[in-house]
Amino acid sequence: MALLRNISTISTIVLTGAVILTASIDRSIADETPTRTELCGKLQLQTQHAINEHAEAKRAAKAKALQKQATRFCAGNKQAQGIRAYAQALKLLGVQPITD
């Protein structure tokens, strides 16, 4: 009888630990995923830096126009379109968009 009680207690402790561990992992994954607004901000900085670095590039004017359009999209609550425009501007300059 004591053996069954010990097994039951150990099982409860292990399951409780597993639930707590799983909950903390899920929470940390959710914290790492940036929101669209955060992505707009990160890509805006990256695009501005890339335009400054590649100012002499043939496609810099087009990239600057896309950056302006992306800024309007992000400010106008159309973050998905803004993110795509920033990514397109960066690709024109030969830069890989960083979204993490």
Short mmCIF file of N, CA and C in Angstrom, two decimals, residues 10-90:
data_model
loop_
_atom_site.label_atom_id
_atom_site.label_comp_id
_atom_site.label_asym_id
_atom_site.label_seq_id
_atom_site.Cartn_x
_atom_site.Cartn_y
_atom_site.Cartn_z
N ILE A 10 5.12 10.25 -6.64
CA ILE A 10 6.19 10.51 -7.61
C ILE A 10 5.61 10.85 -8.97
N SER A 11 4.58 10.13 -9.39
CA SER A 11 3.93 10.40 -10.67
C SER A 11 3.35 11.81 -10.70
N THR A 12 2.71 12.20 -9.62
CA THR A 12 2.13 13.55 -9.53
C THR A 12 3.22 14.61 -9.63
N ILE A 13 4.31 14.40 -8.94
CA ILE A 13 5.42 15.37 -8.97
C ILE A 13 6.00 15.47 -10.38
N VAL A 14 6.20 14.35 -11.03
CA VAL A 14 6.77 14.34 -12.39
C VAL A 14 5.82 15.04 -13.36
N LEU A 15 4.53 14.73 -13.29
CA LEU A 15 3.56 15.36 -14.18
C LEU A 15 3.45 16.86 -13.94
N THR A 16 3.48 17.28 -12.69
CA THR A 16 3.44 18.70 -12.37
C THR A 16 4.67 19.41 -12.93
N GLY A 17 5.82 18.79 -12.78
CA GLY A 17 7.05 19.36 -13.34
C GLY A 17 6.99 19.47 -14.85
N ALA A 18 6.43 18.46 -15.50
CA ALA A 18 6.31 18.48 -16.96
C ALA A 18 5.38 19.59 -17.41
N VAL A 19 4.28 19.79 -16.71
CA VAL A 19 3.33 20.85 -17.06
C VAL A 19 3.98 22.22 -16.90
N ILE A 20 4.69 22.42 -15.81
CA ILE A 20 5.36 23.70 -15.57
C ILE A 20 6.43 23.95 -16.63
N LEU A 21 7.20 22.94 -16.96
CA LEU A 21 8.25 23.07 -17.97
C LEU A 21 7.66 23.39 -19.32
N THR A 22 6.59 22.70 -19.71
CA THR A 22 5.94 22.94 -20.99
C THR A 22 5.37 24.35 -21.05
N ALA A 23 4.75 24.80 -19.98
CA ALA A 23 4.18 26.15 -19.94
C ALA A 23 5.27 27.20 -20.10
N SER A 24 6.41 27.02 -19.46
CA SER A 24 7.49 28.00 -19.57
C SER A 24 8.11 27.99 -20.95
N ILE A 25 8.19 26.84 -21.59
CA ILE A 25 8.72 26.77 -22.96
C ILE A 25 7.77 27.48 -23.91
N ASP A 26 6.47 27.23 -23.79
CA ASP A 26 5.49 27.89 -24.65
C ASP A 26 5.55 29.40 -24.47
N ARG A 27 5.69 29.85 -23.25
CA ARG A 27 5.73 31.28 -22.98
C ARG A 27 6.99 31.90 -23.59
N SER A 28 8.14 31.22 -23.50
CA SER A 28 9.37 31.77 -24.04
C SER A 28 9.33 31.81 -25.56
N ILE A 29 8.69 30.84 -26.19
CA ILE A 29 8.55 30.85 -27.65
C ILE A 29 7.66 32.01 -28.06
N ALA A 30 6.58 32.22 -27.33
CA ALA A 30 5.66 33.31 -27.65
C ALA A 30 6.35 34.66 -27.47
N ASP A 31 7.23 34.79 -26.49
CA ASP A 31 7.94 36.04 -26.26
C ASP A 31 8.94 36.34 -27.36
N GLU A 32 9.47 35.33 -28.02
CA GLU A 32 10.48 35.52 -29.05
C GLU A 32 9.89 35.96 -30.38
N THR A 33 8.62 35.70 -30.62
CA THR A 33 8.01 36.05 -31.89
C THR A 33 7.67 37.53 -31.89
N PRO A 34 8.32 38.31 -32.76
CA PRO A 34 8.04 39.75 -32.78
C PRO A 34 6.68 40.03 -33.41
N THR A 35 6.04 41.10 -32.96
CA THR A 35 4.77 41.51 -33.55
C THR A 35 5.05 42.20 -34.88
N ARG A 36 4.00 42.42 -35.65
CA ARG A 36 4.18 43.10 -36.94
C ARG A 36 4.69 44.52 -36.74
N THR A 37 4.22 45.17 -35.69
CA THR A 37 4.68 46.53 -35.40
C THR A 37 6.17 46.53 -35.09
N GLU A 38 6.62 45.55 -34.31
CA GLU A 38 8.05 45.44 -34.01
C GLU A 38 8.85 45.15 -35.28
N LEU A 39 8.31 44.29 -36.14
CA LEU A 39 8.99 43.99 -37.41
C LEU A 39 9.11 45.24 -38.26
N CYS A 40 8.05 46.04 -38.30
CA CYS A 40 8.11 47.30 -39.06
C CYS A 40 9.26 48.16 -38.56
N GLY A 41 9.38 48.28 -37.24
CA GLY A 41 10.45 49.09 -36.67
C GLY A 41 11.83 48.56 -37.00
N LYS A 42 12.01 47.25 -36.85
CA LYS A 42 13.31 46.63 -37.14
C LYS A 42 13.67 46.77 -38.62
N LEU A 43 12.71 46.51 -39.48
CA LEU A 43 12.98 46.59 -40.92
C LEU A 43 13.19 48.03 -41.37
N GLN A 44 12.52 48.97 -40.71
CA GLN A 44 12.73 50.37 -41.04
C GLN A 44 14.18 50.77 -40.76
N LEU A 45 14.69 50.38 -39.60
CA LEU A 45 16.08 50.68 -39.26
C LEU A 45 17.05 49.99 -40.22
N GLN A 46 16.77 48.72 -40.52
CA GLN A 46 17.65 47.98 -41.42
C GLN A 46 17.64 48.59 -42.82
N THR A 47 16.46 49.00 -43.28
CA THR A 47 16.36 49.60 -44.61
C THR A 47 17.10 50.92 -44.66
N GLN A 48 16.93 51.75 -43.63
CA GLN A 48 17.63 53.04 -43.59
C GLN A 48 19.14 52.84 -43.61
N HIS A 49 19.61 51.88 -42.84
CA HIS A 49 21.05 51.58 -42.81
C HIS A 49 21.52 51.09 -44.18
N ALA A 50 20.75 50.21 -44.81
CA ALA A 50 21.13 49.67 -46.11
C ALA A 50 21.15 50.76 -47.18
N ILE A 51 20.19 51.67 -47.13
CA ILE A 51 20.15 52.76 -48.11
C ILE A 51 21.37 53.66 -47.92
N ASN A 52 21.73 53.94 -46.67
CA ASN A 52 22.93 54.75 -46.41
C ASN A 52 24.20 54.05 -46.90
N GLU A 53 24.27 52.74 -46.70
CA GLU A 53 25.44 51.96 -47.12
C GLU A 53 25.54 51.82 -48.63
N HIS A 54 24.39 51.72 -49.30
CA HIS A 54 24.36 51.47 -50.74
C HIS A 54 23.80 52.68 -51.50
N ALA A 55 24.10 53.88 -51.04
CA ALA A 55 23.54 55.09 -51.62
C ALA A 55 23.89 55.24 -53.10
N GLU A 56 25.01 54.71 -53.51
CA GLU A 56 25.45 54.83 -54.90
C GLU A 56 24.90 53.73 -55.80
N ALA A 57 24.18 52.79 -55.23
CA ALA A 57 23.65 51.68 -56.03
C ALA A 57 22.61 52.19 -57.02
N LYS A 58 22.50 51.46 -58.14
CA LYS A 58 21.56 51.85 -59.18
C LYS A 58 20.12 51.83 -58.69
N ARG A 59 19.83 50.93 -57.78
CA ARG A 59 18.45 50.75 -57.33
C ARG A 59 18.15 51.50 -56.02
N ALA A 60 19.03 52.37 -55.59
CA ALA A 60 18.85 53.06 -54.31
C ALA A 60 17.62 53.97 -54.33
N ALA A 61 17.36 54.62 -55.45
CA ALA A 61 16.20 55.51 -55.54
C ALA A 61 14.90 54.72 -55.43
N LYS A 62 14.84 53.59 -56.10
CA LYS A 62 13.65 52.73 -56.02
C LYS A 62 13.49 52.19 -54.60
N ALA A 63 14.59 51.81 -53.97
CA ALA A 63 14.54 51.31 -52.60
C ALA A 63 14.05 52.40 -51.65
N LYS A 64 14.49 53.63 -51.87
CA LYS A 64 14.06 54.75 -51.03
C LYS A 64 12.56 55.00 -51.19
N ALA A 65 12.07 54.88 -52.42
CA ALA A 65 10.63 55.05 -52.66
C ALA A 65 9.83 53.94 -51.97
N LEU A 66 10.35 52.72 -52.04
CA LEU A 66 9.69 51.61 -51.35
C LEU A 66 9.72 51.80 -49.83
N GLN A 67 10.82 52.34 -49.33
CA GLN A 67 10.92 52.60 -47.89
C GLN A 67 9.86 53.62 -47.46
N LYS A 68 9.69 54.65 -48.25
CA LYS A 68 8.70 55.67 -47.95
C LYS A 68 7.29 55.08 -47.94
N GLN A 69 7.03 54.23 -48.93
CA GLN A 69 5.74 53.56 -49.03
C GLN A 69 5.53 52.63 -47.82
N ALA A 70 6.56 51.89 -47.45
CA ALA A 70 6.48 50.97 -46.32
C ALA A 70 6.22 51.72 -45.02
N THR A 71 6.85 52.87 -44.86
CA THR A 71 6.64 53.68 -43.66
C THR A 71 5.19 54.12 -43.56
N ARG A 72 4.61 54.52 -44.68
CA ARG A 72 3.20 54.91 -44.69
C ARG A 72 2.29 53.73 -44.35
N PHE A 73 2.60 52.57 -44.93
CA PHE A 73 1.80 51.37 -44.63
C PHE A 73 1.85 51.04 -43.13
N CYS A 74 3.05 51.02 -42.58
CA CYS A 74 3.19 50.67 -41.16
C CYS A 74 2.49 51.69 -40.26
N ALA A 75 2.59 52.96 -40.61
CA ALA A 75 1.93 54.00 -39.81
C ALA A 75 0.41 53.95 -39.98
N GLY A 76 -0.05 53.46 -41.13
CA GLY A 76 -1.48 53.39 -41.41
C GLY A 76 -2.12 52.08 -41.01
N ASN A 77 -1.50 51.35 -40.09
CA ASN A 77 -2.04 50.09 -39.57
C ASN A 77 -2.14 49.00 -40.65
N LYS A 78 -1.25 49.05 -41.62
CA LYS A 78 -1.16 48.01 -42.66
C LYS A 78 0.25 47.42 -42.61
N GLN A 79 0.57 46.86 -41.44
CA GLN A 79 1.92 46.39 -41.19
C GLN A 79 2.37 45.29 -42.14
N ALA A 80 1.48 44.39 -42.52
CA ALA A 80 1.87 43.29 -43.42
C ALA A 80 2.36 43.85 -44.75
N GLN A 81 1.65 44.84 -45.28
CA GLN A 81 2.07 45.45 -46.54
C GLN A 81 3.37 46.23 -46.35
N GLY A 82 3.51 46.88 -45.21
CA GLY A 82 4.74 47.61 -44.92
C GLY A 82 5.94 46.69 -44.82
N ILE A 83 5.75 45.55 -44.17
CA ILE A 83 6.84 44.57 -44.03
C ILE A 83 7.27 44.06 -45.40
N ARG A 84 6.29 43.78 -46.25
CA ARG A 84 6.62 43.31 -47.61
C ARG A 84 7.37 44.39 -48.40
N ALA A 85 6.95 45.64 -48.25
CA ALA A 85 7.62 46.73 -48.97
C ALA A 85 9.06 46.92 -48.46
N TYR A 86 9.26 46.85 -47.15
CA TYR A 86 10.62 46.93 -46.61
C TYR A 86 11.48 45.79 -47.13
N ALA A 87 10.94 44.59 -47.13
CA ALA A 87 11.69 43.43 -47.60
C ALA A 87 12.06 43.59 -49.07
N GLN A 88 11.13 44.11 -49.86
CA GLN A 88 11.40 44.32 -51.29
C GLN A 88 12.50 45.37 -51.47
N ALA A 89 12.46 46.44 -50.68
CA ALA A 89 13.49 47.48 -50.77
C ALA A 89 14.87 46.91 -50.42
N LEU A 90 14.91 46.10 -49.38
CA LEU A 90 16.18 45.50 -48.98
C LEU A 90 16.72 44.56 -50.05
#
